[in-house]
Tab-separated table of C-alpha atoms in Angstrom:
chain	number	residue	atom	x	y	z
A	1	MET	CA	-60.137	21.998	-13.271
A	2	ARG	CA	-61.592	18.538	-13.577
A	3	LYS	CA	-61.557	16.291	-10.506
A	4	PRO	CA	-59.061	13.718	-11.820
A	5	ASP	CA	-56.669	16.540	-12.733
A	6	SER	CA	-57.146	18.047	-9.264
A	7	ILE	CA	-56.290	14.715	-7.582
A	8	ARG	CA	-53.252	14.314	-9.800
A	9	TYR	CA	-52.095	17.837	-8.963
A	10	GLN	CA	-52.528	17.345	-5.220
A	11	THR	CA	-50.659	14.043	-5.367
A	12	MET	CA	-47.769	15.699	-7.164
A	13	VAL	CA	-47.639	18.560	-4.647
A	14	TRP	CA	-47.643	16.193	-1.686
A	15	GLY	CA	-44.950	14.069	-3.318
A	16	ILE	CA	-42.738	17.117	-3.782
A	17	CYS	CA	-43.317	18.154	-0.172
A	18	LEU	CA	-42.449	14.660	1.093
A	19	LEU	CA	-39.270	14.527	-1.013
A	20	THR	CA	-38.238	17.977	0.224
A	21	PHE	CA	-38.857	16.903	3.803
A	22	LEU	CA	-36.705	13.827	3.399
A	23	MET	CA	-33.932	15.855	1.837
A	24	ILE	CA	-33.793	18.498	4.550
A	25	THR	CA	-34.343	16.167	7.502
A	26	PRO	CA	-30.911	15.444	9.016
A	27	VAL	CA	-29.833	11.861	9.546
A	28	HIS	CA	-30.136	11.151	13.227
A	29	ALA	CA	-27.197	8.731	13.376
A	30	ALA	CA	-24.048	10.435	14.666
A	31	ILE	CA	-20.646	9.570	16.046
A	32	SER	CA	-22.120	9.988	19.525
A	33	ASP	CA	-24.642	7.169	19.004
A	34	ILE	CA	-23.355	3.934	20.533
A	35	PRO	CA	-24.724	0.610	19.260
A	36	ALA	CA	-25.545	-2.275	21.604
A	37	GLY	CA	-22.333	-3.632	23.075
A	38	GLY	CA	-20.389	-0.807	21.426
A	39	THR	CA	-17.051	0.639	22.497
A	40	VAL	CA	-16.756	4.064	24.128
A	41	PHE	CA	-13.494	5.847	24.882
A	42	ILE	CA	-12.301	7.643	27.967
A	43	GLY	CA	-12.835	11.376	27.502
A	44	GLU	CA	-15.889	11.155	25.219
A	45	GLU	CA	-18.955	13.078	26.281
A	46	GLY	CA	-22.546	13.512	25.075
A	47	LEU	CA	-22.899	9.827	24.140
A	48	ASP	CA	-26.278	8.262	23.516
A	49	ILE	CA	-26.175	4.776	25.047
A	50	THR	CA	-29.889	4.053	24.940
A	51	ALA	CA	-29.319	1.492	22.159
A	52	CYS	CA	-27.216	-0.421	24.702
A	53	GLY	CA	-30.350	-0.946	26.774
A	54	ILE	CA	-29.470	1.756	29.293
A	55	GLY	CA	-31.986	4.347	30.445
A	56	ASN	CA	-31.965	7.266	32.830
A	57	GLY	CA	-31.392	6.100	36.419
A	58	ASP	CA	-29.943	2.699	35.443
A	59	THR	CA	-26.786	1.455	37.164
A	60	LEU	CA	-23.630	0.302	35.441
A	61	GLY	CA	-21.125	-1.923	37.227
A	62	TRP	CA	-17.501	-2.917	36.566
A	63	PHE	CA	-16.042	-6.220	37.715
A	64	PRO	CA	-12.400	-7.170	38.121
A	65	ALA	CA	-10.772	-9.647	35.742
A	66	GLY	CA	-12.334	-13.068	35.970
A	67	ALA	CA	-15.501	-11.908	37.722
A	68	THR	CA	-19.011	-11.317	36.334
A	69	PRO	CA	-22.403	-10.466	37.879
A	70	ALA	CA	-22.951	-14.206	38.234
A	71	THR	CA	-19.686	-14.858	40.073
A	72	GLY	CA	-18.897	-11.773	42.127
A	73	SER	CA	-19.644	-8.233	43.195
A	74	PRO	CA	-18.693	-5.123	41.202
A	75	ASP	CA	-15.681	-3.092	42.227
A	76	ILE	CA	-17.447	0.110	41.226
A	77	THR	CA	-20.925	1.186	40.152
A	78	ILE	CA	-22.247	4.408	38.642
A	79	GLN	CA	-25.767	5.640	38.116
A	80	VAL	CA	-26.586	6.999	34.669
A	81	THR	CA	-28.228	10.389	34.934
A	82	ASP	CA	-28.862	11.008	31.219
A	83	ALA	CA	-28.509	8.017	28.884
A	84	THR	CA	-28.602	10.329	25.857
A	85	SER	CA	-25.657	12.406	27.089
A	86	PHE	CA	-23.282	10.004	28.788
A	87	TYR	CA	-19.780	11.153	29.823
A	88	VAL	CA	-16.880	8.706	30.022
A	89	ALA	CA	-15.107	10.717	32.694
A	90	PRO	CA	-11.359	10.024	33.050
A	91	GLN	CA	-11.506	10.276	36.844
A	92	THR	CA	-14.139	7.510	36.897
A	93	PHE	CA	-13.069	5.172	34.122
A	94	GLN	CA	-9.257	5.281	34.135
A	95	GLY	CA	-8.061	1.823	35.149
A	96	LYS	CA	-11.596	0.489	34.773
A	97	THR	CA	-11.595	-0.488	31.113
A	98	GLY	CA	-13.412	-3.438	29.621
A	99	THR	CA	-17.026	-4.529	29.901
A	100	TRP	CA	-19.488	-2.567	32.025
A	101	TYR	CA	-22.681	-4.382	32.937
A	102	ASP	CA	-26.267	-3.255	33.320
A	103	MET	CA	-26.797	-4.176	36.949
A	104	GLY	CA	-30.530	-4.389	36.413
A	105	THR	CA	-30.344	-7.107	33.774
A	106	LYS	CA	-26.849	-8.419	34.648
A	107	SER	CA	-25.965	-8.236	30.957
A	108	PRO	CA	-23.067	-6.465	29.164
A	109	ALA	CA	-23.944	-2.875	28.270
A	110	ILE	CA	-20.863	-1.022	26.957
A	111	ILE	CA	-17.131	-1.592	26.521
A	112	VAL	CA	-14.879	1.168	27.848
A	113	ALA	CA	-11.459	1.562	26.187
A	114	ASP	CA	-8.458	3.778	26.873
A	115	PRO	CA	-7.588	5.480	23.559
A	116	ASN	CA	-4.132	5.278	22.027
A	117	LEU	CA	-2.796	7.216	19.068
A	118	GLY	CA	0.490	7.350	17.162
A	119	ILE	CA	1.675	8.688	13.799
A	120	ARG	CA	4.684	8.154	11.515
A	121	VAL	CA	5.631	9.453	8.070
A	122	TYR	CA	6.384	6.988	5.256
A	123	ASP	CA	7.480	7.386	1.664
A	124	VAL	CA	5.152	6.197	-1.087
A	125	GLY	CA	7.260	4.959	-3.977
A	126	TYR	CA	10.572	3.914	-2.457
A	127	GLY	CA	9.632	0.816	-0.517
A	128	GLN	CA	7.184	2.492	1.889
A	129	ILE	CA	9.885	2.940	4.521
A	130	ASP	CA	9.452	4.790	7.800
A	131	ARG	CA	11.111	8.204	7.254
A	132	THR	CA	10.279	9.689	10.643
A	133	GLY	CA	13.224	11.680	11.981
A	134	LEU	CA	15.202	11.262	8.746
A	135	TRP	CA	16.264	13.437	5.836
A	136	VAL	CA	14.095	12.927	2.759
A	137	PRO	CA	14.882	14.074	-0.801
A	138	MET	CA	12.503	16.696	-2.155
A	139	ASP	CA	11.167	14.402	-4.861
A	140	PHE	CA	9.985	11.718	-2.445
A	141	GLU	CA	6.200	11.608	-2.118
A	142	LEU	CA	5.080	11.099	1.471
A	143	GLN	CA	2.150	9.639	3.379
A	144	PHE	CA	1.209	9.226	7.025
A	145	ARG	CA	0.720	6.000	8.956
A	146	ILE	CA	-1.743	6.311	11.836
A	147	GLU	CA	-1.763	3.672	14.552
A	148	THR	CA	-4.723	3.721	16.942
A	149	ASN	CA	-7.529	1.747	18.548
A	150	LEU	CA	-9.961	4.561	17.773
A	151	HIS	CA	-10.858	2.794	14.524
A	152	ALA	CA	-13.523	0.997	16.607
A	153	MET	CA	-15.677	4.105	16.088
A	154	ALA	CA	-16.256	2.887	12.525
A	155	VAL	CA	-18.890	0.416	13.776
A	156	ARG	CA	-21.108	3.233	15.035
A	157	PRO	CA	-24.122	3.855	12.777
A	158	GLY	CA	-23.418	6.330	10.002
A	159	VAL	CA	-19.708	6.654	10.927
A	160	SER	CA	-17.037	5.804	8.359
A	161	GLY	CA	-14.168	6.037	10.829
A	162	ALA	CA	-12.631	7.922	13.718
A	163	PRO	CA	-12.011	11.573	12.734
A	164	ILE	CA	-8.269	12.037	13.209
A	165	GLU	CA	-6.600	15.295	12.246
A	166	VAL	CA	-2.960	15.821	11.312
A	167	ARG	CA	-0.998	19.059	11.567
A	168	VAL	CA	2.376	19.793	9.952
A	169	ASN	CA	4.487	22.672	11.259
A	170	GLN	CA	7.548	24.197	9.677
A	171	LYS	CA	10.244	25.494	11.986
A	172	GLU	CA	9.576	28.991	10.641
A	173	GLY	CA	6.141	28.866	12.250
A	174	ILE	CA	3.924	27.914	9.291
A	175	GLU	CA	1.258	25.309	10.129
A	176	TYR	CA	-0.340	23.192	7.422
A	177	SER	CA	-3.742	21.517	7.693
A	178	THR	CA	-3.699	20.774	3.940
A	179	LEU	CA	-0.888	19.303	1.855
A	180	THR	CA	-0.397	18.893	-1.902
A	181	ASN	CA	0.679	15.640	-3.510
A	182	ARG	CA	2.562	14.895	-6.724
A	183	ALA	CA	-0.656	15.013	-8.776
A	184	GLY	CA	-1.305	18.566	-7.547
A	185	VAL	CA	-4.262	17.525	-5.383
A	186	ALA	CA	-4.592	19.448	-2.116
A	187	THR	CA	-5.676	17.056	0.634
A	188	PRO	CA	-7.219	18.261	3.915
A	189	LEU	CA	-5.434	16.458	6.742
A	190	LEU	CA	-8.600	15.041	8.290
A	191	PHE	CA	-8.976	11.282	7.945
A	192	ALA	CA	-11.766	8.848	8.759
A	193	VAL	CA	-9.667	6.065	10.276
A	194	ASP	CA	-11.419	2.718	9.996
A	195	ARG	CA	-8.517	0.281	10.458
A	196	ASN	CA	-5.268	-0.126	12.346
A	197	PRO	CA	-2.779	0.777	11.057
A	198	TYR	CA	-4.201	3.318	8.637
A	199	MET	CA	-2.193	4.606	5.647
A	200	THR	CA	-3.340	7.962	4.284
A	201	GLY	CA	-1.943	7.405	0.792
A	202	PRO	CA	0.123	10.043	-1.058
A	203	VAL	CA	-0.661	13.448	0.405
A	204	TRP	CA	2.640	15.358	0.453
A	205	TYR	CA	5.086	16.109	-2.346
A	206	PRO	CA	7.839	18.427	-1.032
A	207	ASP	CA	8.779	19.603	-4.527
A	208	ALA	CA	5.287	21.085	-4.861
A	209	GLY	CA	6.429	24.415	-3.458
A	210	TYR	CA	7.535	23.463	0.048
A	211	SER	CA	10.801	24.842	1.356
A	212	ARG	CA	13.640	22.681	2.553
A	213	GLY	CA	14.176	22.179	6.244
A	214	ILE	CA	12.745	20.436	9.295
A	215	TYR	CA	9.000	19.875	9.720
A	216	GLU	CA	7.210	18.705	12.854
A	217	PHE	CA	3.935	16.815	12.652
A	218	HIS	CA	1.386	15.419	15.064
A	219	ALA	CA	-2.127	13.942	15.085
A	220	PHE	CA	-5.085	14.252	17.417
A	221	CYS	CA	-8.694	13.170	17.800
A	222	ASN	CA	-11.318	15.373	19.425
A	223	ALA	CA	-14.406	13.308	18.637
A	224	ASN	CA	-17.044	14.110	21.227
A	225	ASN	CA	-14.555	16.507	22.887
A	226	MET	CA	-12.372	13.612	24.011
A	227	LYS	CA	-9.088	15.558	23.598
A	228	ASP	CA	-10.461	18.525	25.508
A	229	ASN	CA	-11.425	16.237	28.378
A	230	TYR	CA	-8.472	13.828	28.188
A	231	ASN	CA	-5.529	15.707	26.694
A	232	VAL	CA	-2.902	13.018	27.238
A	233	VAL	CA	0.021	12.448	24.846
A	234	GLY	CA	-0.203	9.021	23.290
A	235	LYS	CA	-3.922	8.829	24.075
A	236	THR	CA	-5.853	11.532	22.210
A	237	ILE	CA	-2.849	13.393	20.799
A	238	THR	CA	0.588	12.338	19.557
A	239	PRO	CA	3.902	13.936	20.573
A	240	ARG	CA	4.698	17.157	18.745
A	241	SER	CA	8.351	16.188	18.526
A	242	GLU	CA	8.001	13.843	15.528
A	243	THR	CA	9.909	15.337	12.578
A	244	VAL	CA	10.854	14.843	8.961
A	245	SER	CA	13.578	16.848	7.221
A	246	LEU	CA	13.406	17.796	3.555
A	247	SER	CA	16.890	17.610	2.103
A	248	LYS	CA	18.676	19.810	-0.414
A	249	THR	CA	19.142	17.022	-2.900
A	250	THR	CA	16.786	15.246	-5.193
A	251	THR	CA	17.025	11.826	-6.687
A	252	THR	CA	15.996	10.340	-9.964
A	253	THR	CA	13.185	7.883	-9.729
A	254	PRO	CA	14.721	4.457	-10.082
A	255	ALA	CA	13.076	1.764	-12.100
A	256	PRO	CA	11.488	-0.897	-9.938
A	257	THR	CA	14.174	-3.252	-8.800
A	258	GLN	CA	13.563	-6.750	-9.947
A	259	THR	CA	15.266	-9.661	-8.347
A	260	PRO	CA	17.366	-11.189	-11.106
A	261	ILE	CA	16.771	-14.843	-11.762
A	262	PRO	CA	20.203	-16.428	-11.945
A	263	THR	CA	20.949	-18.029	-15.298
A	264	PRO	CA	22.405	-21.456	-14.771
A	265	THR	CA	26.031	-21.417	-15.840
A	266	ALA	CA	26.848	-24.041	-18.430
A	267	THR	CA	29.418	-26.448	-17.134
A	268	LEU	CA	32.166	-26.854	-19.687
A	269	ILE	CA	33.576	-30.345	-19.862
A	270	GLU	CA	37.061	-30.029	-21.187
A	271	THR	CA	38.184	-32.720	-23.609
A	272	PRO	CA	41.548	-33.889	-22.424
A	273	ALA	CA	44.306	-33.434	-24.945
A	274	PRO	CA	45.563	-36.730	-26.349
A	275	THR	CA	48.490	-38.020	-24.403
A	276	VAL	CA	51.587	-38.246	-26.574
A	277	ALA	CA	53.755	-41.161	-25.572
A	278	THR	CA	57.156	-39.869	-24.740
A	279	PRO	CA	59.734	-42.331	-26.071
A	280	THR	CA	61.731	-43.861	-23.299
A	281	PRO	CA	65.366	-42.997	-23.949
A	282	GLU	CA	67.648	-45.994	-24.367
A	283	PRO	CA	70.004	-46.342	-21.504
A	284	THR	CA	73.373	-44.874	-22.140
A	285	PRO	CA	75.931	-47.678	-21.815
A	286	VAL	CA	78.169	-47.027	-18.894
A	287	THR	CA	81.715	-48.244	-19.413
A	288	THR	CA	82.843	-49.905	-16.285
A	289	GLU	CA	86.565	-49.720	-15.963
A	290	GLU	CA	88.115	-52.892	-14.653
A	291	PRO	CA	90.301	-52.229	-11.677
A	292	SER	CA	93.927	-52.087	-12.542
A	293	PRO	CA	95.825	-54.987	-10.910
A	294	THR	CA	97.876	-53.872	-8.020
A	295	PRO	CA	101.442	-54.255	-9.155
A	296	VAL	CA	103.426	-56.682	-7.079
A	297	PRO	CA	106.787	-55.194	-6.402
A	298	GLU	CA	109.591	-57.204	-7.897
A	299	PRO	CA	112.378	-58.060	-5.561
A	300	THR	CA	115.008	-55.537	-5.742
A	301	ALA	CA	118.291	-57.108	-6.854
A	302	ALA	CA	121.095	-56.700	-4.461
A	303	PRO	CA	123.912	-54.671	-5.772
A	304	ILE	CA	126.541	-56.729	-7.634
A	305	SER	CA	129.396	-55.534	-5.525
A	306	LEU	CA	127.805	-56.765	-2.386
A	307	ALA	CA	127.095	-60.217	-3.867
A	308	THR	CA	130.586	-60.545	-5.042
A	309	SER	CA	131.886	-59.643	-1.686
A	310	LEU	CA	129.727	-62.152	0.035
A	311	GLY	CA	130.833	-64.935	-2.376
A	312	ALA	CA	134.429	-64.177	-1.791
A	313	LEU	CA	133.922	-64.209	1.928
A	314	ALA	CA	132.291	-67.626	1.702
A	315	VAL	CA	135.197	-69.044	-0.306
A	316	ILE	CA	137.744	-67.684	2.154
A	317	THR	CA	135.842	-69.060	5.047
A	318	ARG	CA	135.712	-72.520	3.477
A	319	LEU	CA	139.461	-72.503	2.782
A	320	LEU	CA	140.265	-71.596	6.316
A	321	LEU	CA	138.195	-74.393	7.676
A	322	ARG	CA	139.818	-76.926	5.366
A	323	ASN	CA	143.328	-75.936	6.430
A	324	LYS	CA	142.624	-76.673	10.030
């Protein structure tokens, strides 16, 4: 073999060896590697905090609210035995959350947080409403909503999010770690949670072969054995009493409801009918009757016999007087 060909061959062999080495060499970054000023959670163990400027034998100190190394003395100090395998022990760090300082440099080293974790079940296509504890028709597609502060793990190098697992249990005793959605995709119930709250997206379609009835579900996080060391409900694990009930009825998928835009109603202006003058009736003449004159009674004539008698009496009387 000529020398140039030999050099070319050796170069190719070494290149293949280097590429193979890079491919099989594991990435060192892990969920246990804490960046400078990073957050660690109570219960985690085996943490590498050397990137925080902490070495073996260094002292960490915690100060009460409002105090710092420049303004006060620490309430508690701990000596780090192994900075590559640090344990956030519950008995030491409960009630002592917040910034811990490197007492050698008087600078912030790590932030200790108390984990919290909650889970709810939501529908996907019917308004994304919380269905926890309710009956749900079989043709509703479901998703989980995870609420936690563990999403802070996403800032660790090479970590996409906090590994949170979900388990679904049927009352008959069947436990599911994988669910199937409407598209027929089976989804492992392990999620890299990188925000709060975190929606899993459609993972569960009851009509995909699941029986009707009541299902319990819960979530937990055991990153760096935190649940094993700090098995507290609401912290590293959610209550097992959360339920969703798959009903016996199904519904038809309604078309998206659109808010109707009201059409302005045309205002009709009525044309008044022409007013027809009603002829005023001529007054009916009223005949006024003149009052009849009150008749004056005529003197009643005395009876003739009486008059005659009186005349005769007068004559007799006169004659008698004359004869005297």
